mmCIF file of C-alpha atoms and ligand atoms in Angstrom:
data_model
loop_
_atom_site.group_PDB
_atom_site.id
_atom_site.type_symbol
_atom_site.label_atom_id
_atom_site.label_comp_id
_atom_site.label_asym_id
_atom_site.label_seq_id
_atom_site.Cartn_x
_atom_site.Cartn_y
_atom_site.Cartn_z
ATOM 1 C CA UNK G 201 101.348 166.508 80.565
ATOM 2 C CA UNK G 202 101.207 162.724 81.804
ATOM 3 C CA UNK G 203 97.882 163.117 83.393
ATOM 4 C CA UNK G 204 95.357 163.539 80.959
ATOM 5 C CA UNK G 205 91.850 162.687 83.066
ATOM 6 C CA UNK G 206 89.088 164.934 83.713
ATOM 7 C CA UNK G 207 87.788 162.653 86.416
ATOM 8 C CA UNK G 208 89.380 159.635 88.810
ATOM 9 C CA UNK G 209 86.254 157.194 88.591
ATOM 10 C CA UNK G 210 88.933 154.006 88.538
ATOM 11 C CA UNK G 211 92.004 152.483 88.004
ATOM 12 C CA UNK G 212 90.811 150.845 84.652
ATOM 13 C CA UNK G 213 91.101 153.766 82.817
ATOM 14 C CA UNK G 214 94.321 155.100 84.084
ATOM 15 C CA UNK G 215 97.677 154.762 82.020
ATOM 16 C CA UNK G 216 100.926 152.976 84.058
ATOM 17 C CA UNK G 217 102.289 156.367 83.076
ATOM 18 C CA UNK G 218 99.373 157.908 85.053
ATOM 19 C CA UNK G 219 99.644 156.404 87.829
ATOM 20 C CA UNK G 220 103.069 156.634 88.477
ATOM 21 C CA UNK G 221 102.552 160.801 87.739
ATOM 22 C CA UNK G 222 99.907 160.618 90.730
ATOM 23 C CA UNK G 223 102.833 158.421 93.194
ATOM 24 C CA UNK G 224 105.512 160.826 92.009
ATOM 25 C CA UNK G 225 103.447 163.593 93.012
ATOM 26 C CA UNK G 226 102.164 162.043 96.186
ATOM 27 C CA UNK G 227 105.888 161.557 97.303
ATOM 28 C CA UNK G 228 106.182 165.612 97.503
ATOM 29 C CA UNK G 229 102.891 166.077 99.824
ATOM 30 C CA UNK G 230 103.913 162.875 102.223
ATOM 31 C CA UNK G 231 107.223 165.275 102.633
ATOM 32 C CA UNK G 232 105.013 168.055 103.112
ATOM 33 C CA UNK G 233 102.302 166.902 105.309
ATOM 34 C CA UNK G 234 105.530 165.451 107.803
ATOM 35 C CA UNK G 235 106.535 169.236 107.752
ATOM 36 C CA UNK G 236 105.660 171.799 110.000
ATOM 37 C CA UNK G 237 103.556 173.781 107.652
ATOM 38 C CA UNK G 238 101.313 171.220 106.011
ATOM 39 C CA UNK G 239 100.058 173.299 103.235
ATOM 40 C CA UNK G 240 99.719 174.588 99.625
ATOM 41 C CA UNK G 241 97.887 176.493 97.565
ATOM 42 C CA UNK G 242 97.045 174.340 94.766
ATOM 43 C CA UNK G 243 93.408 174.343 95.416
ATOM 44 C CA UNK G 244 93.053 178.158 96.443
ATOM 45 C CA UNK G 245 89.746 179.109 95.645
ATOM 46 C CA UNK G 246 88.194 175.542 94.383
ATOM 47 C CA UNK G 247 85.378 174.229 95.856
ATOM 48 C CA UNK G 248 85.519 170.475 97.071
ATOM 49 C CA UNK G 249 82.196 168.705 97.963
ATOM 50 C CA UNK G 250 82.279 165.590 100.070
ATOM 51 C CA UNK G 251 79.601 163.295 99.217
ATOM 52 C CA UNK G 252 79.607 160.169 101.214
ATOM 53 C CA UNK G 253 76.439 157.925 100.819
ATOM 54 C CA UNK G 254 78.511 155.105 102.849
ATOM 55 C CA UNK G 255 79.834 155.202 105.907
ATOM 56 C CA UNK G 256 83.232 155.983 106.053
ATOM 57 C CA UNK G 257 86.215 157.027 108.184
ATOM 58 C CA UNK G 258 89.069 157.066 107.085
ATOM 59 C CA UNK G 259 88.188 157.681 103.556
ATOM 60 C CA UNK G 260 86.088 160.504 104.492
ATOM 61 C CA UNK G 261 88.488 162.475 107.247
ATOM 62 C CA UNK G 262 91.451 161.816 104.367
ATOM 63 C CA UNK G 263 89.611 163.354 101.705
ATOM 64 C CA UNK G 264 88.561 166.619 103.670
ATOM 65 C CA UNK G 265 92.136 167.138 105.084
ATOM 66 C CA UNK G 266 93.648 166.358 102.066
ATOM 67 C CA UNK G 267 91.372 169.314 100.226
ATOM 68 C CA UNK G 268 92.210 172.010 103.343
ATOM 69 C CA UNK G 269 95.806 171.504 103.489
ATOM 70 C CA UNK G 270 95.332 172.408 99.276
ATOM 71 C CA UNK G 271 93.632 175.886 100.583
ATOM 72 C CA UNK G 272 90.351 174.242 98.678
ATOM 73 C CA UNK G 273 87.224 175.428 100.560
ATOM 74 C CA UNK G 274 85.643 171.857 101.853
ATOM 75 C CA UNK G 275 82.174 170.651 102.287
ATOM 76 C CA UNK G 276 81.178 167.673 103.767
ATOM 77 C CA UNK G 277 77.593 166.636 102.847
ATOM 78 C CA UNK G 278 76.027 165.101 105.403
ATOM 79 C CA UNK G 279 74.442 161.801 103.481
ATOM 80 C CA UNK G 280 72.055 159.374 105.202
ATOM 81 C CA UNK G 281 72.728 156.254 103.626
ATOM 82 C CA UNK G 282 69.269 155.309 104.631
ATOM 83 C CA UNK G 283 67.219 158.472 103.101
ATOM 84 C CA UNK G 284 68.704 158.009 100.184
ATOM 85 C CA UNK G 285 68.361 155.897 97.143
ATOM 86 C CA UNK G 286 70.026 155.423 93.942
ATOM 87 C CA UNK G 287 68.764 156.429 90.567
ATOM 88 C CA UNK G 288 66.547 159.526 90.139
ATOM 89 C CA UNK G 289 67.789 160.702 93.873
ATOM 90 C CA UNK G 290 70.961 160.536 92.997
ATOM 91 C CA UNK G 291 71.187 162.730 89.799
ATOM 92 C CA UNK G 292 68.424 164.946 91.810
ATOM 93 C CA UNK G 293 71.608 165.685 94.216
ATOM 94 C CA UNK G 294 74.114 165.562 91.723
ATOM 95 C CA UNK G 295 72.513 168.486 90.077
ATOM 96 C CA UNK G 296 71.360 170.585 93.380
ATOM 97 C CA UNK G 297 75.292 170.388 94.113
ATOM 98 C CA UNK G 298 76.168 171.062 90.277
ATOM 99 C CA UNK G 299 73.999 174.269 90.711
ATOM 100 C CA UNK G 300 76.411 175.439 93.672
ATOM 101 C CA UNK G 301 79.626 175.521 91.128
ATOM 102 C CA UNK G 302 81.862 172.836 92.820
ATOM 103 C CA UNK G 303 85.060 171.828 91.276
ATOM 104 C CA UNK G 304 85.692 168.642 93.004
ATOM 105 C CA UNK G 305 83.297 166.189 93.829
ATOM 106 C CA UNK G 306 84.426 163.567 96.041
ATOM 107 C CA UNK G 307 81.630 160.616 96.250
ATOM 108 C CA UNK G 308 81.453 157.333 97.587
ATOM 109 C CA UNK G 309 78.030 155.465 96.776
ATOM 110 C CA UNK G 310 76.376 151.440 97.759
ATOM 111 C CA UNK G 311 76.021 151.149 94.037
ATOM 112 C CA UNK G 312 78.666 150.089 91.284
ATOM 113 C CA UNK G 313 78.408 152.408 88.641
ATOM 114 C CA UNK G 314 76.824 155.219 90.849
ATOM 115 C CA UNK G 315 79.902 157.312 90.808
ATOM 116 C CA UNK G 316 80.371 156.695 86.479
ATOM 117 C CA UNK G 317 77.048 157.836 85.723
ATOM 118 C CA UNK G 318 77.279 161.099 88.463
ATOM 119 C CA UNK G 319 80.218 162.072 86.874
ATOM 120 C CA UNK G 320 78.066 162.419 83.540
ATOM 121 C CA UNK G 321 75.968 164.928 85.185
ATOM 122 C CA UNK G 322 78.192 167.308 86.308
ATOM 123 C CA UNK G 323 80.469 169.891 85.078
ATOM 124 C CA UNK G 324 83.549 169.050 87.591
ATOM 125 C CA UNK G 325 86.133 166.895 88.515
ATOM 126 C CA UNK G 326 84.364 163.602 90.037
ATOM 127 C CA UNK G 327 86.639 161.310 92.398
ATOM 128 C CA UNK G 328 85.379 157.970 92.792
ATOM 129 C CA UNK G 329 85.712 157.437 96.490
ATOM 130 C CA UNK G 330 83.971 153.949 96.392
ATOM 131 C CA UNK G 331 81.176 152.606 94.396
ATOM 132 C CA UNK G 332 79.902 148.974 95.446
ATOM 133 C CA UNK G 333 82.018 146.708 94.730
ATOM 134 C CA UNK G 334 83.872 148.431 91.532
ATOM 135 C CA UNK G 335 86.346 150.406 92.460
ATOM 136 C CA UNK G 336 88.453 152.257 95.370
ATOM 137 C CA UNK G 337 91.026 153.988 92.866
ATOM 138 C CA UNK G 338 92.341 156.204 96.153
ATOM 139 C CA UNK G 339 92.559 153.249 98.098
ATOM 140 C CA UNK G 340 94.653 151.183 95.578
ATOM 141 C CA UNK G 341 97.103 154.231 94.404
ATOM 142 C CA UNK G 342 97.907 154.772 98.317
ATOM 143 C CA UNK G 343 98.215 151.148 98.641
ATOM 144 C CA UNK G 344 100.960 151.002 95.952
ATOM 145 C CA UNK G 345 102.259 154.339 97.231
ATOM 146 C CA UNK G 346 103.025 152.514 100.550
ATOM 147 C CA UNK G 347 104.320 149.063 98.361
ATOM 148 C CA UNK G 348 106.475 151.586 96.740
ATOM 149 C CA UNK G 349 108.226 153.391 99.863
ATOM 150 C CA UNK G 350 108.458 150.311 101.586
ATOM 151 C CA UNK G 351 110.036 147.604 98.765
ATOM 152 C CA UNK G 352 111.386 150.127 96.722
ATOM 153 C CA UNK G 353 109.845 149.535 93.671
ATOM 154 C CA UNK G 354 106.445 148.655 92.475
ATOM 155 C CA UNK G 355 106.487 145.892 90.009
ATOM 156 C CA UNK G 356 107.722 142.028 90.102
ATOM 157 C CA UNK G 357 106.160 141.800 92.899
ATOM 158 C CA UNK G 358 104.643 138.755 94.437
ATOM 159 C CA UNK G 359 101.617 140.192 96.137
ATOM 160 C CA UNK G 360 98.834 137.965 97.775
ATOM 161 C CA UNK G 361 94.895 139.475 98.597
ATOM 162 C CA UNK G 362 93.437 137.413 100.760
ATOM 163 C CA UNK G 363 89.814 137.311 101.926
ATOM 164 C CA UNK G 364 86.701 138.283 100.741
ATOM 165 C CA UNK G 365 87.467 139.563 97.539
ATOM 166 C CA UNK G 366 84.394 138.778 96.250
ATOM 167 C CA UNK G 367 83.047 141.842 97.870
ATOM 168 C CA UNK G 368 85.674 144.055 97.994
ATOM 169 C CA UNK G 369 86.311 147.439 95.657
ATOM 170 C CA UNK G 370 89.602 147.501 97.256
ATOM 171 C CA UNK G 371 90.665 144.116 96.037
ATOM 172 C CA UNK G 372 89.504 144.994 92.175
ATOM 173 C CA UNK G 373 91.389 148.317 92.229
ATOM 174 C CA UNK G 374 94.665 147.015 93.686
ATOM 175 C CA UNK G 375 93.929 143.786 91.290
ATOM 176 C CA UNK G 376 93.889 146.125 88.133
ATOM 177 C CA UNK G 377 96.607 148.418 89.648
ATOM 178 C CA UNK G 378 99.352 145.700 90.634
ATOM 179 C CA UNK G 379 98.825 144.145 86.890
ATOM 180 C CA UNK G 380 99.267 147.449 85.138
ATOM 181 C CA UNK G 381 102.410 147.406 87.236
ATOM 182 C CA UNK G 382 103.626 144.172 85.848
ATOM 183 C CA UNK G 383 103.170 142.267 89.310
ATOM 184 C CA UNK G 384 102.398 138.991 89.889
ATOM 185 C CA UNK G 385 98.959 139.262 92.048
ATOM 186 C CA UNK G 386 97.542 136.232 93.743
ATOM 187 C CA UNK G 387 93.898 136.129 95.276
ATOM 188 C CA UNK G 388 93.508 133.692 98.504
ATOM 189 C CA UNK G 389 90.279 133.249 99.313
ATOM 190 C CA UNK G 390 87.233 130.454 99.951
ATOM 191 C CA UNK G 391 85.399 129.958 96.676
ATOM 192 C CA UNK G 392 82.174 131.181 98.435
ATOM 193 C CA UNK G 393 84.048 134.451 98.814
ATOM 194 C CA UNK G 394 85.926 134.298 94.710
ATOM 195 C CA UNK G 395 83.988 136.223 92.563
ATOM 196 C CA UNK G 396 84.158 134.542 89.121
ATOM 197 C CA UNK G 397 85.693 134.994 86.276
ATOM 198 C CA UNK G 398 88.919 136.817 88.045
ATOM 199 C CA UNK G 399 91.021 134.285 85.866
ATOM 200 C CA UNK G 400 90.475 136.936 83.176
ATOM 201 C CA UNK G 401 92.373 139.219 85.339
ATOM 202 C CA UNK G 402 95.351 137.012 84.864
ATOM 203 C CA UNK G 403 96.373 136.395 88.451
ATOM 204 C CA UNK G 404 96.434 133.438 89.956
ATOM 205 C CA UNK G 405 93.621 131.931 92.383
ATOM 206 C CA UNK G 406 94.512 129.732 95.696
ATOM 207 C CA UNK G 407 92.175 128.820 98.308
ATOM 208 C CA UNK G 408 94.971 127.169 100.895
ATOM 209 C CA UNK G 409 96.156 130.302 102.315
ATOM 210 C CA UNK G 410 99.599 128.879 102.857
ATOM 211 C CA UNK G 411 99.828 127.965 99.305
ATOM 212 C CA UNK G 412 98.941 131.380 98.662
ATOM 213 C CA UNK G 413 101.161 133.536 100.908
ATOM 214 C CA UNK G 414 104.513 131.183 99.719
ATOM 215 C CA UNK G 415 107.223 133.903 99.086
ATOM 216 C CA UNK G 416 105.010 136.225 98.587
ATOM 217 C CA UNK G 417 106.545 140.027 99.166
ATOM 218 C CA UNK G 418 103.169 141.536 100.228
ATOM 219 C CA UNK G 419 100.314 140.429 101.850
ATOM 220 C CA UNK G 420 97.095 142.570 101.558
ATOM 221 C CA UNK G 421 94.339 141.421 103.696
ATOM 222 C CA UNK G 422 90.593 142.092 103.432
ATOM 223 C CA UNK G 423 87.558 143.127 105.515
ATOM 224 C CA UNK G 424 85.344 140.225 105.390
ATOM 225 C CA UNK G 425 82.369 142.624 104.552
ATOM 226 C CA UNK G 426 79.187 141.710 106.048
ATOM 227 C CA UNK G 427 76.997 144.657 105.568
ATOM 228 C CA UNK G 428 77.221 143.658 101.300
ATOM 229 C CA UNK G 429 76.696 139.765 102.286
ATOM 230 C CA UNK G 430 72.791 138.455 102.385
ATOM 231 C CA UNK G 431 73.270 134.667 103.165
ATOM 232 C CA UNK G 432 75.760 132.125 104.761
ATOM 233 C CA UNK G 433 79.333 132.975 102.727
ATOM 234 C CA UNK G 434 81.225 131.609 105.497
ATOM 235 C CA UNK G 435 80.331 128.403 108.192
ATOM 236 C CA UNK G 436 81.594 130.762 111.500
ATOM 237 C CA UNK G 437 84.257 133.583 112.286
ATOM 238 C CA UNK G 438 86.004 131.640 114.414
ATOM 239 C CA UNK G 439 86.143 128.384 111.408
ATOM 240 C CA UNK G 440 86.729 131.438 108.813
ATOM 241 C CA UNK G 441 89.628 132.495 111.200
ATOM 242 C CA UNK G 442 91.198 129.557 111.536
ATOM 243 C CA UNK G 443 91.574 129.017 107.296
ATOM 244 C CA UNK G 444 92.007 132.698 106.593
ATOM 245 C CA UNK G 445 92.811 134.699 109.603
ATOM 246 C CA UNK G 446 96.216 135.950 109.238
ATOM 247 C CA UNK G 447 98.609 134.777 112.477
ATOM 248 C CA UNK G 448 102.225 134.458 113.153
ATOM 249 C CA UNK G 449 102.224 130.440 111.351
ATOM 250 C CA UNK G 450 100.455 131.311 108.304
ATOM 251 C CA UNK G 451 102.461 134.890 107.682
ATOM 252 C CA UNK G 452 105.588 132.772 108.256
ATOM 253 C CA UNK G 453 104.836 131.244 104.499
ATOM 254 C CA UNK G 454 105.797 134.610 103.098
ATOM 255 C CA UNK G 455 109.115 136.098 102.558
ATOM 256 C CA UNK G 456 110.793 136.891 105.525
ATOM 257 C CA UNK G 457 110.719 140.571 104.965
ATOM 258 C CA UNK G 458 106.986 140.286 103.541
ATOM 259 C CA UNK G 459 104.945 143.413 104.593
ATOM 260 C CA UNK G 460 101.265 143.000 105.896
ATOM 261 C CA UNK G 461 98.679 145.499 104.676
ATOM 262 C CA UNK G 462 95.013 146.209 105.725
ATOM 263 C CA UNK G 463 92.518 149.182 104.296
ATOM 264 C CA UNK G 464 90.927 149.074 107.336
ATOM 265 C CA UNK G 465 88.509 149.185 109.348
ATOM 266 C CA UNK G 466 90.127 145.951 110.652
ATOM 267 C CA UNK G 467 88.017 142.968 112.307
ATOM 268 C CA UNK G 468 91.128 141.587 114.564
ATOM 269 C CA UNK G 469 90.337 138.168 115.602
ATOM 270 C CA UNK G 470 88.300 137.546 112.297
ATOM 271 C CA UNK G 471 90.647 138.178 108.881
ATOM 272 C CA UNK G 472 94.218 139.160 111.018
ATOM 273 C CA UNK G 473 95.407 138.681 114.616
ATOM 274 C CA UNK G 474 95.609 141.631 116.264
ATOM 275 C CA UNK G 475 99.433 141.096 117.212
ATOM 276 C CA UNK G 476 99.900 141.081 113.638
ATOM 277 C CA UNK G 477 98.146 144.256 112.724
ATOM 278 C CA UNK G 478 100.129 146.042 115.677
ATOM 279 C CA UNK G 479 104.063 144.603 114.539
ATOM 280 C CA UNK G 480 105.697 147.771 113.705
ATOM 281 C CA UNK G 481 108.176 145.371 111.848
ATOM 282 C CA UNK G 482 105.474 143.792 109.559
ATOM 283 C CA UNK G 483 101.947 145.888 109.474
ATOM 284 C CA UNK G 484 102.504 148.935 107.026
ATOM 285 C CA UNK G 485 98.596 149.877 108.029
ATOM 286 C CA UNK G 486 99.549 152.776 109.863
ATOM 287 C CA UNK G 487 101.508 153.843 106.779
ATOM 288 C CA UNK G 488 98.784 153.739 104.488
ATOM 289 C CA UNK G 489 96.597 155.607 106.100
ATOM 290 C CA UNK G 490 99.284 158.398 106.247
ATOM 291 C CA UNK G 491 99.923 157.505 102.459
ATOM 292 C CA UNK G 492 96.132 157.973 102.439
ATOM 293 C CA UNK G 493 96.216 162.286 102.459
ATOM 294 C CA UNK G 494 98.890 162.376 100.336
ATOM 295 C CA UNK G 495 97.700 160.598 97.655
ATOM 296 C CA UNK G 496 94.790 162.463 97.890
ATOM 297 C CA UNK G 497 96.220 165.428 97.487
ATOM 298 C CA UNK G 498 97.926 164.373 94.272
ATOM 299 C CA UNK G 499 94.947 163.762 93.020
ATOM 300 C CA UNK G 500 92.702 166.218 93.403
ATOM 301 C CA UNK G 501 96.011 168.557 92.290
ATOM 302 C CA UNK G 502 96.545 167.094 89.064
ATOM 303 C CA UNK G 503 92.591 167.029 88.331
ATOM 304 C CA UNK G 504 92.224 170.503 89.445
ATOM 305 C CA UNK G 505 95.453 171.544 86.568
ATOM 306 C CA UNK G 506 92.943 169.479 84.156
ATOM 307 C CA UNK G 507 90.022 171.056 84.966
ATOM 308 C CA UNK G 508 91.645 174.842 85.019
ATOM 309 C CA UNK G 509 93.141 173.900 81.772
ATOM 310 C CA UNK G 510 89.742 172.823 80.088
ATOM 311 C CA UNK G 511 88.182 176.072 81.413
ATOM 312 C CA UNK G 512 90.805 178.228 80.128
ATOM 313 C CA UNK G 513 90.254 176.456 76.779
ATOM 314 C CA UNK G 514 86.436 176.873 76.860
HETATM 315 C C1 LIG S 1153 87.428 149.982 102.413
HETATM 316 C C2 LIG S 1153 86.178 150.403 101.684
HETATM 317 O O1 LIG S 1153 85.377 151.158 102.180
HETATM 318 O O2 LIG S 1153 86.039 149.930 100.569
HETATM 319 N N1 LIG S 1153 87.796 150.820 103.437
HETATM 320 C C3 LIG S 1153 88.452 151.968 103.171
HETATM 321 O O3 LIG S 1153 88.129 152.708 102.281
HETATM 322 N N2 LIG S 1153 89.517 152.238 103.926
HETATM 323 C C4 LIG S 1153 87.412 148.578 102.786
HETATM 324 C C5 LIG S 1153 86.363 148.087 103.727
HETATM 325 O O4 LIG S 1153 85.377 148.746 103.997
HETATM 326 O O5 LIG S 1153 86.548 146.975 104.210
#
């Protein structure tokens, strides 16, 4: 078996080989869920809980359909970010829900790490469904999934992330993905908004977005993420626009055929033009959100084989 993991906490750990198992897999359920009967029965009798101590909507609504069109039985916690805190609270819950015999444990948590040190605490399959600013491993696997379908392959690649990186799970995931992948991955972005040490990453850092987006064959913006910001990163949205925004002139830098990705939710007007976002010839955002269940349901399909296998050996 390619897929060896008991959990999906990241990309990090995941072989090429791994990844390409969860695509290949994926490819079958985007069939499926564009059929008339949009199910299986791969997670017949499992137990999927849906812990969300973010907000979340796509994520969230991707995860839960993803599990019901497996024939798992679905829970959706219902997680005030506000009443709860990390630590003690957390592995308080983790074990309450441990008690109830889940088999999947879908979490998304403020706090890098949070997800990691859950899945230490529990006897099931964890999926990391966003921890801080760590990792989005769903996020980047249906991100290549979509690169894949729409370029036909999914290396030597130019691909450019632009925009707050420094914040952003989404841009480390797709980072460590698209470089497992043997891409070329470029990060555009203000050095306010550059985390450091991404050199180590091996991709190459602009801060002229034009300089950035030449010939590129992808271009992945980024939520400029406020709610994780606590001073002035950026002089205004409309300056920030203007530098960074993605429009007609500064898209025009990439290859003509370039595709235009977003993880959503979008701020049009602040990191992409709204025209943009809406070109059925350019934006693949649409497409990723439909990529979005199926990768899902690779996932939690392949874990669920690991975890059935594990208990069989017990
Ligand atoms: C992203 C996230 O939550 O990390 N959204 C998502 O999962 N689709 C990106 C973001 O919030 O900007």
């Amino acid at each position: 078996m390619t897929f060896t993991q008991r959990h999906l906490l990241g990309i990090e750990p995941l072989h090429p080989m791994e990844i390409t198992a969860i695509l290949d897999l994926a490819e079958d359920y985007a069939a499926l869920n564009r059929s008339d009967r949009k199910h299986s029965e791969a997670l017949k009798g499992l137990t999927q809980i849906n812990m969300f101590f973010e907000n979340s909507t796509r994520t969230q609504a991707s995860f839960e359909l993803a599990g019901k069109r497996l024939g798992a039985d679905v829970m959706n916690m219902a997680m005030q970010t506000s009443s709860v805190k990390k630590g003690e609270t957390l592995i308080d819950t983790a074990l309450t829900l441990n008690a109830m015999h889940p088999d999947l444990l879908v979490v998304r948590h403020p706090s890098s790490g949070a997800v990691n040190l859950l899945a230490e605490k529990v006897n099931c399959a964890v999926l990391n469904a966003g921890d801080g600013r760590h990792e989005h491993p769903t996020q980047a696997l249906l991100d290549a999934l979509t690169i894949r379908r729409k370029k036909g392959r999914l290396h030597r690649l130019t691909v450019a992330i632009c925009g707050d990186i420094a914040h952003s799970r989404v841009a480390r995931s797709n980072l460590i993905l698209l470089g497992k992948m043997e891409n070329r991955v470029r990060l555009v972005a203000p050095p306010t908004l550059m985390p450091a040490g991404v050199s180590e990453f091996g991709c190459e850092v602009f801060d002229d977005m034009r300089a950035g987006l030449q010939d590129a064959d992808v271009v992945m913006m980024l939520r400029l993420q406020k709610e994780r910001m606590d001073g002035g990163f950026i002089p205004s949205e409309r300056e920030y626009y203007h530098r960074y925004g993605l429009d007609a002139e500064k898209l025009a830098c990439a290859k003509p055929d370039a595709i235009v990705m977003h993880p959503g939710p979008m701020n049009r007007g602040v990191e992409i033009d709204g025209t943009i976002a809406d070109d059925i010839n350019r934006s693949v955002i649409q497409e990723q959100v439909e990529m979005g269940v199926a990768v899902r349901m690779a996932a939690m399909d392949l874990l669920a084989r690991n975890l059935k296998a594990a208990r069989n050996a017990a």
